[in-house]
Short mmCIF file of C-alpha atoms in Angstrom, two decimals:
data_model
loop_
_atom_site.label_atom_id
_atom_site.label_comp_id
_atom_site.label_asym_id
_atom_site.label_seq_id
_atom_site.Cartn_x
_atom_site.Cartn_y
_atom_site.Cartn_z
CA MET A 1 -23.60 9.28 14.61
CA ASP A 2 -23.80 11.61 11.63
CA ASN A 3 -21.08 12.35 9.09
CA ILE A 4 -21.46 16.13 9.12
CA GLY A 5 -18.06 17.74 8.77
CA MET A 6 -16.34 14.41 8.17
CA GLU A 7 -14.53 14.14 4.88
CA GLN A 8 -14.43 10.71 3.26
CA GLU A 9 -11.19 9.69 1.61
CA ARG A 10 -11.35 7.74 -1.65
CA VAL A 11 -9.00 4.76 -1.66
CA THR A 12 -7.94 2.78 -4.71
CA LEU A 13 -6.82 -0.78 -4.08
CA SER A 14 -4.42 -2.75 -6.25
CA GLN A 15 -5.11 -6.40 -7.10
CA LYS A 16 -2.42 -7.33 -4.57
CA ASP A 17 -4.21 -5.30 -1.85
CA ILE A 18 -7.56 -6.92 -2.70
CA LYS A 19 -6.01 -10.39 -2.44
CA ARG A 20 -4.46 -9.53 0.92
CA ILE A 21 -7.77 -8.21 2.25
CA LYS A 22 -9.61 -11.39 1.22
CA VAL A 23 -7.00 -13.59 2.89
CA LEU A 24 -6.95 -11.44 6.04
CA GLU A 25 -10.76 -11.60 6.25
CA MET A 26 -10.52 -15.39 6.11
CA MET A 27 -7.88 -15.34 8.88
CA VAL A 28 -9.93 -13.05 11.10
CA ASN A 29 -13.00 -15.26 10.62
CA GLY A 30 -11.01 -18.37 11.59
CA MET A 31 -11.21 -19.93 8.13
CA MET A 32 -7.43 -19.85 7.61
CA THR A 33 -4.31 -20.00 9.78
CA ASN A 34 -1.30 -17.68 9.65
CA GLN A 35 0.70 -20.41 7.93
CA GLU A 36 -1.96 -20.97 5.27
CA ALA A 37 -2.23 -17.23 4.70
CA ALA A 38 1.47 -16.79 4.08
CA LEU A 39 0.95 -14.50 1.00
CA LYS A 40 4.67 -14.94 0.29
CA LEU A 41 5.40 -13.04 3.50
CA CYS A 42 7.12 -14.10 6.68
CA ARG A 43 5.15 -14.99 9.81
CA ARG A 44 5.96 -11.65 11.46
CA GLN A 45 4.59 -9.64 8.52
CA ILE A 46 1.37 -11.68 8.50
CA ILE A 47 0.88 -10.93 12.20
CA ARG A 48 1.61 -7.22 11.61
CA LEU A 49 -0.80 -7.02 8.65
CA ARG A 50 -3.53 -8.80 10.61
CA LYS A 51 -3.16 -6.34 13.49
CA LYS A 52 -3.29 -3.32 11.14
CA TYR A 53 -6.32 -4.82 9.39
CA LEU A 54 -8.15 -5.28 12.70
CA ASP A 55 -7.22 -1.77 13.90
CA GLN A 56 -7.69 0.25 10.70
CA GLY A 57 -9.74 -1.92 8.37
CA GLU A 58 -9.00 -2.16 4.66
CA THR A 59 -7.10 1.14 4.55
CA GLY A 60 -4.51 -0.33 6.94
CA ILE A 61 -3.36 -2.69 4.19
CA ILE A 62 -2.36 0.12 1.84
CA HIS A 63 1.31 1.13 1.97
CA GLY A 64 1.82 4.42 3.82
CA ASN A 65 3.89 5.97 1.04
CA ARG A 66 1.37 5.36 -1.72
CA GLY A 67 0.93 8.47 -3.85
CA ARG A 68 4.05 10.19 -2.52
CA HIS A 69 7.25 10.91 -4.38
CA PRO A 70 10.51 9.52 -2.94
CA LEU A 71 12.52 12.02 -0.90
CA HIS A 72 15.63 11.29 -3.00
CA ARG A 73 13.83 11.94 -6.29
CA ILE A 74 15.74 14.09 -8.79
CA GLY A 75 14.15 17.50 -9.30
CA GLU A 76 12.08 18.09 -12.43
CA HIS A 77 14.38 20.88 -13.69
CA ILE A 78 17.44 18.60 -13.48
CA ARG A 79 15.58 15.76 -15.20
CA LEU A 80 14.55 18.05 -18.06
CA LYS A 81 18.10 19.40 -18.40
CA VAL A 82 19.54 15.87 -18.61
CA LEU A 83 16.94 14.87 -21.22
CA GLY A 84 17.77 17.97 -23.24
CA LEU A 85 21.50 17.21 -23.13
CA TYR A 86 20.84 13.59 -24.15
CA ARG A 87 18.72 14.65 -27.12
CA GLU A 88 21.41 17.10 -28.32
CA LYS A 89 23.90 14.25 -28.74
#
């Protein structure tokens, strides 16, 4: 299968993501149980992460909102106006 026409996406992982991937790899390979792999998460989250990891690979670990601005973010023009008013006083 060739990659003609397929665009590759560059993904940057945080240290937390890298740690999770290593632990999930150990779980998938039978070297660690869900309980041992707790990662400070509840049992249900571990199961969910493992499923996403098996389905999507390493990119499944990354939070879906990474790189996006919150919907409730204050507009740039309002932010600049508030900063200007603050600096005047």
